Coordinates of C-alpha atoms in Angstrom, one line a residue:
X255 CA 61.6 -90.3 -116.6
X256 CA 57.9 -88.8 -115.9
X257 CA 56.4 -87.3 -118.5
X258 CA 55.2 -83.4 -117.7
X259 CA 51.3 -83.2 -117.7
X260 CA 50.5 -81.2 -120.8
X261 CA 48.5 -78.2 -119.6
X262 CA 45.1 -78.3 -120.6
X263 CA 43.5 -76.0 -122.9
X264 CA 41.7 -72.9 -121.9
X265 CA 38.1 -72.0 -122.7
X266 CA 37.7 -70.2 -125.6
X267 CA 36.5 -67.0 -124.7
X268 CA 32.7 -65.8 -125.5
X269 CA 31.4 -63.8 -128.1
X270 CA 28.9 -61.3 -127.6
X271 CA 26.5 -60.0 -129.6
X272 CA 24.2 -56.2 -129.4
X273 CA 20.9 -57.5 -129.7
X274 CA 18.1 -54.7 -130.2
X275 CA 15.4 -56.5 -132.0
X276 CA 16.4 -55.4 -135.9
X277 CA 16.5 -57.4 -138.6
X278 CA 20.8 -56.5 -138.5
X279 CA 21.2 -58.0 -135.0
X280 CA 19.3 -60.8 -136.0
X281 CA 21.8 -61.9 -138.9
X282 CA 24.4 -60.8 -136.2
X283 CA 23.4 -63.1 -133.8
X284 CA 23.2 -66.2 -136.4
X285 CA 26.7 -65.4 -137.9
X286 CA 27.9 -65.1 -133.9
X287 CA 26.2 -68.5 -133.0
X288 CA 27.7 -70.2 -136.1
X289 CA 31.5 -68.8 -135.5
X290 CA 30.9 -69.6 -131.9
X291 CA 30.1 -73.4 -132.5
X292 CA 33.5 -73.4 -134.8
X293 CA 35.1 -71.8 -131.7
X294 CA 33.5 -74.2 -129.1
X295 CA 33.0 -71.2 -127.1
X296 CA 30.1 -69.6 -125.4
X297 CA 27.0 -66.9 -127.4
X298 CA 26.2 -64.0 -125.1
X299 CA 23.1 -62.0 -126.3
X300 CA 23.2 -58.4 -124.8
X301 CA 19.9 -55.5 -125.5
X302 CA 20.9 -52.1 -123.9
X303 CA 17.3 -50.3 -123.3
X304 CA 16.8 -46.9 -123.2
X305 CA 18.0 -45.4 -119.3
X306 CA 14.4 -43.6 -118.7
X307 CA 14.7 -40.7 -116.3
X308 CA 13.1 -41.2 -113.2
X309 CA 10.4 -38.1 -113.2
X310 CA 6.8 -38.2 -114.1
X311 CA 5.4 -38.7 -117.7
X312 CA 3.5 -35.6 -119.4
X313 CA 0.7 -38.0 -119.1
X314 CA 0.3 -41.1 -117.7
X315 CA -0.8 -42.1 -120.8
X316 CA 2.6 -42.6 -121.7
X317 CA 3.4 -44.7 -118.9
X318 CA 2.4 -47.8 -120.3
X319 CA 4.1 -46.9 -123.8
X320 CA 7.6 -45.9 -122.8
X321 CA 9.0 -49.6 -121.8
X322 CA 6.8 -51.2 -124.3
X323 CA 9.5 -51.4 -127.2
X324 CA 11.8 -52.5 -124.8
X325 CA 10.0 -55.4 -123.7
X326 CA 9.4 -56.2 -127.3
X327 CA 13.1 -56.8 -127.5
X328 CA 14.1 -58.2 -124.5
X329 CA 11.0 -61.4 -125.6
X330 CA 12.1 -61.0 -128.6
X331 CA 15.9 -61.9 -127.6
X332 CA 15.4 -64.4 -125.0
X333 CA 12.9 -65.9 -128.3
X334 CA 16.2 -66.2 -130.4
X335 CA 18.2 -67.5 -127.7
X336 CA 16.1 -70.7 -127.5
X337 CA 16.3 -71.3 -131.8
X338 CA 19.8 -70.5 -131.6
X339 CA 20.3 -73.6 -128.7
X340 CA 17.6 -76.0 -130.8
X341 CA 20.0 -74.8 -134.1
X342 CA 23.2 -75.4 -132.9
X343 CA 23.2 -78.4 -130.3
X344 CA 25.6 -78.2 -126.9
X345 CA 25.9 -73.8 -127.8
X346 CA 25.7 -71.8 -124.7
X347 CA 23.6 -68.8 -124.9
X348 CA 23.0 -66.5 -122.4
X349 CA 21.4 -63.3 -122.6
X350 CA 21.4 -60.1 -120.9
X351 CA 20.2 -56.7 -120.2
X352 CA 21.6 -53.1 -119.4
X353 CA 20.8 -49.3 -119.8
X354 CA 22.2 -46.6 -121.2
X355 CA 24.1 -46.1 -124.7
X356 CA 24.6 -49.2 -126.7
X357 CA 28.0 -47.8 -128.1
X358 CA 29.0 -47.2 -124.3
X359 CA 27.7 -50.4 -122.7
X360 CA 28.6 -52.9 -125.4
X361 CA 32.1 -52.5 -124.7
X362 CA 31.4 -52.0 -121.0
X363 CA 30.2 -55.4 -121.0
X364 CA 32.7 -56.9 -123.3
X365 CA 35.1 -55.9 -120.5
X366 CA 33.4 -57.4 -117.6
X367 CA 32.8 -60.5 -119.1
X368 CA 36.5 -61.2 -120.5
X369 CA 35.1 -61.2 -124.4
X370 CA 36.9 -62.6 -127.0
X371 CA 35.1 -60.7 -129.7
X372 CA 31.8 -58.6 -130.2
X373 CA 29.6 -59.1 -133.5
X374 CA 27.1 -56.1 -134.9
X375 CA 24.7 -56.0 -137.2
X376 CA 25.7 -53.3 -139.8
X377 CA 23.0 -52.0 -142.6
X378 CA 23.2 -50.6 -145.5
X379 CA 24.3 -52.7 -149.0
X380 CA 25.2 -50.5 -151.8
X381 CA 28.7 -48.4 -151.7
X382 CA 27.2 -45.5 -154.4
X383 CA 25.0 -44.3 -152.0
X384 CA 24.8 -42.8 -148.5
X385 CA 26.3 -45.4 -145.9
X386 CA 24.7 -46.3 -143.0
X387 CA 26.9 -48.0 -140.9
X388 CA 24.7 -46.8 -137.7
X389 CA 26.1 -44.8 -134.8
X390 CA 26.0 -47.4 -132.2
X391 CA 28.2 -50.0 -134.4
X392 CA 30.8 -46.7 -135.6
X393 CA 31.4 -46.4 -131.8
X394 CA 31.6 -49.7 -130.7
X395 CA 33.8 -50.6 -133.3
X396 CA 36.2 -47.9 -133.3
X397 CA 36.7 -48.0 -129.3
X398 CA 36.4 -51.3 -128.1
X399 CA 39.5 -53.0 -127.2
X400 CA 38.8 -56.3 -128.3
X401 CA 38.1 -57.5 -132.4
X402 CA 34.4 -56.2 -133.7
X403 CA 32.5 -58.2 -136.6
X404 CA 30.9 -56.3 -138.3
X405 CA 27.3 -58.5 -140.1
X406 CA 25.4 -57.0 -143.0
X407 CA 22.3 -59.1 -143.5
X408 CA 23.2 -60.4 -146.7
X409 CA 26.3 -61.7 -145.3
X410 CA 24.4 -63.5 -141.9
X411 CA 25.8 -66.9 -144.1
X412 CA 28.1 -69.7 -143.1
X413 CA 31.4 -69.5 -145.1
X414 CA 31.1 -70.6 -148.8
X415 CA 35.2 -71.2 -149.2
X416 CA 36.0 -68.1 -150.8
X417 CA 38.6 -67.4 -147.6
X418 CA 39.8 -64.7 -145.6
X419 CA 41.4 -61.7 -146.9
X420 CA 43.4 -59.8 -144.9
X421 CA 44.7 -56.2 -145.5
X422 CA 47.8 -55.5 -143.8
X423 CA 51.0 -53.0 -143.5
X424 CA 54.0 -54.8 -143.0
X425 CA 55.8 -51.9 -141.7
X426 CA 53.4 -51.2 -139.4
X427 CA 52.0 -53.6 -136.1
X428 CA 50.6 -56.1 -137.9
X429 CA 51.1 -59.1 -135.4
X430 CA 47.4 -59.4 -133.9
X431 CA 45.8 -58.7 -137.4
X432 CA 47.4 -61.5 -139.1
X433 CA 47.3 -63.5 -136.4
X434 CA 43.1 -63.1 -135.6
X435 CA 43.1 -64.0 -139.8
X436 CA 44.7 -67.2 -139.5
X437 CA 43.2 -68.3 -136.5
X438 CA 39.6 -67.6 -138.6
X439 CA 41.2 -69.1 -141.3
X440 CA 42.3 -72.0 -139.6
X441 CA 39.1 -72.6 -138.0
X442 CA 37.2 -72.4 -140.9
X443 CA 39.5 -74.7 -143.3
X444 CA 40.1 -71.7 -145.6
X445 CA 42.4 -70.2 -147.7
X446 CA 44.0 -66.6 -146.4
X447 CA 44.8 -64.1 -148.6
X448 CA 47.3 -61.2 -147.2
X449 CA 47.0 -58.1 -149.3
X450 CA 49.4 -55.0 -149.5
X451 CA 48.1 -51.6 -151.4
X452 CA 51.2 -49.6 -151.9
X453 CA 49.7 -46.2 -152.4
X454 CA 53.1 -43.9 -152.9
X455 CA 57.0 -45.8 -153.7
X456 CA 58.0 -49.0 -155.3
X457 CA 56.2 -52.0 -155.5
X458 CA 58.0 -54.4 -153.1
X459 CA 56.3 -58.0 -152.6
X460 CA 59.1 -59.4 -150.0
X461 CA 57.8 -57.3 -146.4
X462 CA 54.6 -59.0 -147.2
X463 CA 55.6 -62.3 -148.1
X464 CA 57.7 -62.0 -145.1
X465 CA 55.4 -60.8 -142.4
X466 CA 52.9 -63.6 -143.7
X467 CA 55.9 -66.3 -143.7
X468 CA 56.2 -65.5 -139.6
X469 CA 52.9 -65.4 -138.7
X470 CA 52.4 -68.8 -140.9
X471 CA 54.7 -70.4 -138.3
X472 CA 51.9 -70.6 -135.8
X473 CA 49.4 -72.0 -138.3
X474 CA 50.8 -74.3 -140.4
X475 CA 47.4 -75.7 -141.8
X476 CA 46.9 -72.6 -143.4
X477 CA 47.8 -72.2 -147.0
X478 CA 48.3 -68.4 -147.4
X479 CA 49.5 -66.5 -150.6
X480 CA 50.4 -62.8 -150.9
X481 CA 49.4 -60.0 -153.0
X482 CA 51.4 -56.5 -153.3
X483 CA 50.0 -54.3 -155.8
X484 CA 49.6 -50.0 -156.2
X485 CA 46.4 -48.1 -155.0
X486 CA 44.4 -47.1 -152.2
X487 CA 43.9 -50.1 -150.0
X488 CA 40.1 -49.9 -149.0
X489 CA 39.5 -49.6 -152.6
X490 CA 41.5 -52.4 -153.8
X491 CA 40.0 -54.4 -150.7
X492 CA 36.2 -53.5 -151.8
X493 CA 36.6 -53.5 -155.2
X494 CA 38.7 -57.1 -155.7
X495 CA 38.3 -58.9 -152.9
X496 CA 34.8 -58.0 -151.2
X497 CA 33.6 -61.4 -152.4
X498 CA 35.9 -63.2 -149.0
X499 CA 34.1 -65.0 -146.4
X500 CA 36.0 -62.4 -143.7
X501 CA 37.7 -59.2 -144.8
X502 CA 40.2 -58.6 -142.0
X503 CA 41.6 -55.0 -141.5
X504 CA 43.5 -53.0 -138.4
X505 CA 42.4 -50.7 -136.1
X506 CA 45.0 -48.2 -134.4
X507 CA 44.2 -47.9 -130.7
X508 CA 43.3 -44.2 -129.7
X509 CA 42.6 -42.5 -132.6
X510 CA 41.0 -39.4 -132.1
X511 CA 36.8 -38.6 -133.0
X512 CA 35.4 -41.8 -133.8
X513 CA 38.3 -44.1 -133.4
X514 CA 38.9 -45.1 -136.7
X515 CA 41.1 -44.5 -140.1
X516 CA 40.7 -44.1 -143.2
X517 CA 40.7 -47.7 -144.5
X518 CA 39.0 -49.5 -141.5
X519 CA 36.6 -46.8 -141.9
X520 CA 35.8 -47.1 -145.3
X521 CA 36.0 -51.3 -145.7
X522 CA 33.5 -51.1 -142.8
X523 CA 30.8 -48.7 -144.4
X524 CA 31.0 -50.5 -147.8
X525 CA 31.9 -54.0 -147.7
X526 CA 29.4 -56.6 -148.0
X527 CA 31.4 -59.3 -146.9
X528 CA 31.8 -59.6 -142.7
X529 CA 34.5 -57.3 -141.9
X530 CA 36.7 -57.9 -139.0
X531 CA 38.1 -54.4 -136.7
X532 CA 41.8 -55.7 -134.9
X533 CA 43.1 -53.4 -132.7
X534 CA 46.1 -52.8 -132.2
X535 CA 49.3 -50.0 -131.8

C-alpha cells in the first residue's frame, strides 16, 4: 500500500512593520526581524509619507522642504533594511512606500499583502504619567484584522525566558488568543502563563485550567500553568506579570471609537513588555 504524500508546509506568512524614521519604529523593526527569523518567514518595511496636495506652494521656497523629511525616511529605511539582512542571515526584507494616513494604510497594506502580523513602535515608559501610545499605533491596533505587536524601545530585546503571559476569558472567544500564545510560546521555547482576573463572583480556577488544557492539545511542547485570581485584569497583568517576554491580550472585533476595550486598551498604553492585540468575536 502507497503511502499518501504528506502535504507540504505553507509559508509562513510576513510580518510588516510602520517604518517612519523614529527611534520606536527602529526597535519595531529589530524585534519584527528577530520574531521573523524564529518564524522563517519574510520582514516587510512599510513608510506612509504625507499625501501632499497637488496645488502650488505659498512660496517656492517651500518646494524643496516639503518632501525633504520624507526622503529622510524612505534612505533611512531602505538603510535598515540592508543591517537587518547583514544581522540576520537568509531574512527577506523588503520595503515599501505609500501615502496617506499611517493608521489607514498600514492595515490597507497588511490586507494586500496576506500579513500574518503587524509590529509598531509604541513610546512612552512610565504608567504614572500621561500615556503616549501615539495616534497612528491606537488606530492600527484597534482596527486591523490581523494580530498587532505593539514595541516599546526598551523592550526592542530578544526573549530573556521569562515567557508569555496570556490574559484570557474563558467564557468568552478565546480560541485565537490562546492559540497566537502558544504558537509564540512554542516558537520561542518558553513557558505560557494563562491568567484569569475575576473582577465580580467566585473565584473558579477549572474554566481556565480547562480552556488552557484544549488549546494545549495543539502544542504539546508547551508547558503552560494557570492562574485565577480577584481584580481588574489590566491591573493584575501590569502590575504582576509586565516582566513577560510577550503579554498577550484580546481584541473584540468592531468595537466602536477607537476599536478597543478597556483592558487591551490599558495593557497597551502601560506595559513595558511587547504586548500582543488578537482579534477576535
Amino acid at each position: 500500500m502507497s503511502v499518501p504524500p504528506v502535504p507540504p508546509t505553507p509559508p509562513a506568512l510576513p510580518l510588516l512593520v510602520g517604518f517612519d524614521g523614529s527611534p520606536r519604529s527602529l526597535a519595531a523593526a529589530q524585534w519584527a526581524a528577530r520574531e521573523a527569523v524564529a518564524a522563517g518567514a519574510p520582514l516587510r518595511l512599510l513608510h506612509v509619507g504625507q499625501a501632499w496636495p497637488k496645488v502650488q506652494p505659498i512660496s517656492v521656497e517651500f518646494q524643496p522642504v516639503l518632501g525633504a523629511s520624507e526622503h529622510v525616511a524612505r534612505t533611512a529605511m531602505s538603510a535598515l533594511a540592508e543591517e537587518l539582512r547583514a544581522a540576520h542571515r537568509g531574512l527577506t526584507v523588503e520595503t515599501a512606500t505609500a501615502e496617506g494616513g499611517p493608521g489607514n494604510e498600514i492595515p490597507r497594506e497588511a490586507g494586500r499583502t496576506d500579513t500574518g502580523l503587524i509590529v509598531l513602535g509604541a513610546s512612552g515608559e512610565d504608567r504614572h504619567m500621561v500615556p503616549q501610545l501615539g495616534s497612528t499605533a491606537l488606530h492600527v491596533a484597534g482596527r486591523a484584522e490581523i494580530p498587532v505587536v505593539l514595541v516599546r524601545e526598551s523592550a526592542a530585546r530578544a526573549p530573556h525566558g521569562r515567557g508569555v503571559v496570556v490574559g484570557v476569558d474563558p467564557t468568552g472567544d478565546h480560541g485565537a488568543v490562546l492559540d497566537f500564545a502558544f504558537a509564540w510560546a512554542a516558537r520561542h521555547g518558553l513557558l505560557l502563563c494563562a491568567v484569569h482576573a475575576v473582577s465580580t463572583g467566585p473565584v473558579d480556577p477549572e474554566p481556565l485550567e480547562a480552556a488552557v488544557a484544549a488549546a494545549g492539545t495543539r502544542h504539546p511542547q508547551v508547558r503552560a500553568e494557570c492562574v485565577t485570581r480577584p481584580g481588574d485584569p489590566a491591573k493584575l497583568l501590569l502590575d504582576q506579570f509586565d516582566e513577560a517576554d510577550l503579554l498577550v491580550v484580546g481584541r473584540r472585533h468592531h468595537r466602536p471609537l477607537h476599536g478597543m476595550g478597556p483592558t487591551d486598551h490599558a495593557v497597551s498604553h502601560h506595559a513595558h513588555s511587547p504586548v500582543a492585540l488578537i482579534p477576535h468575536g
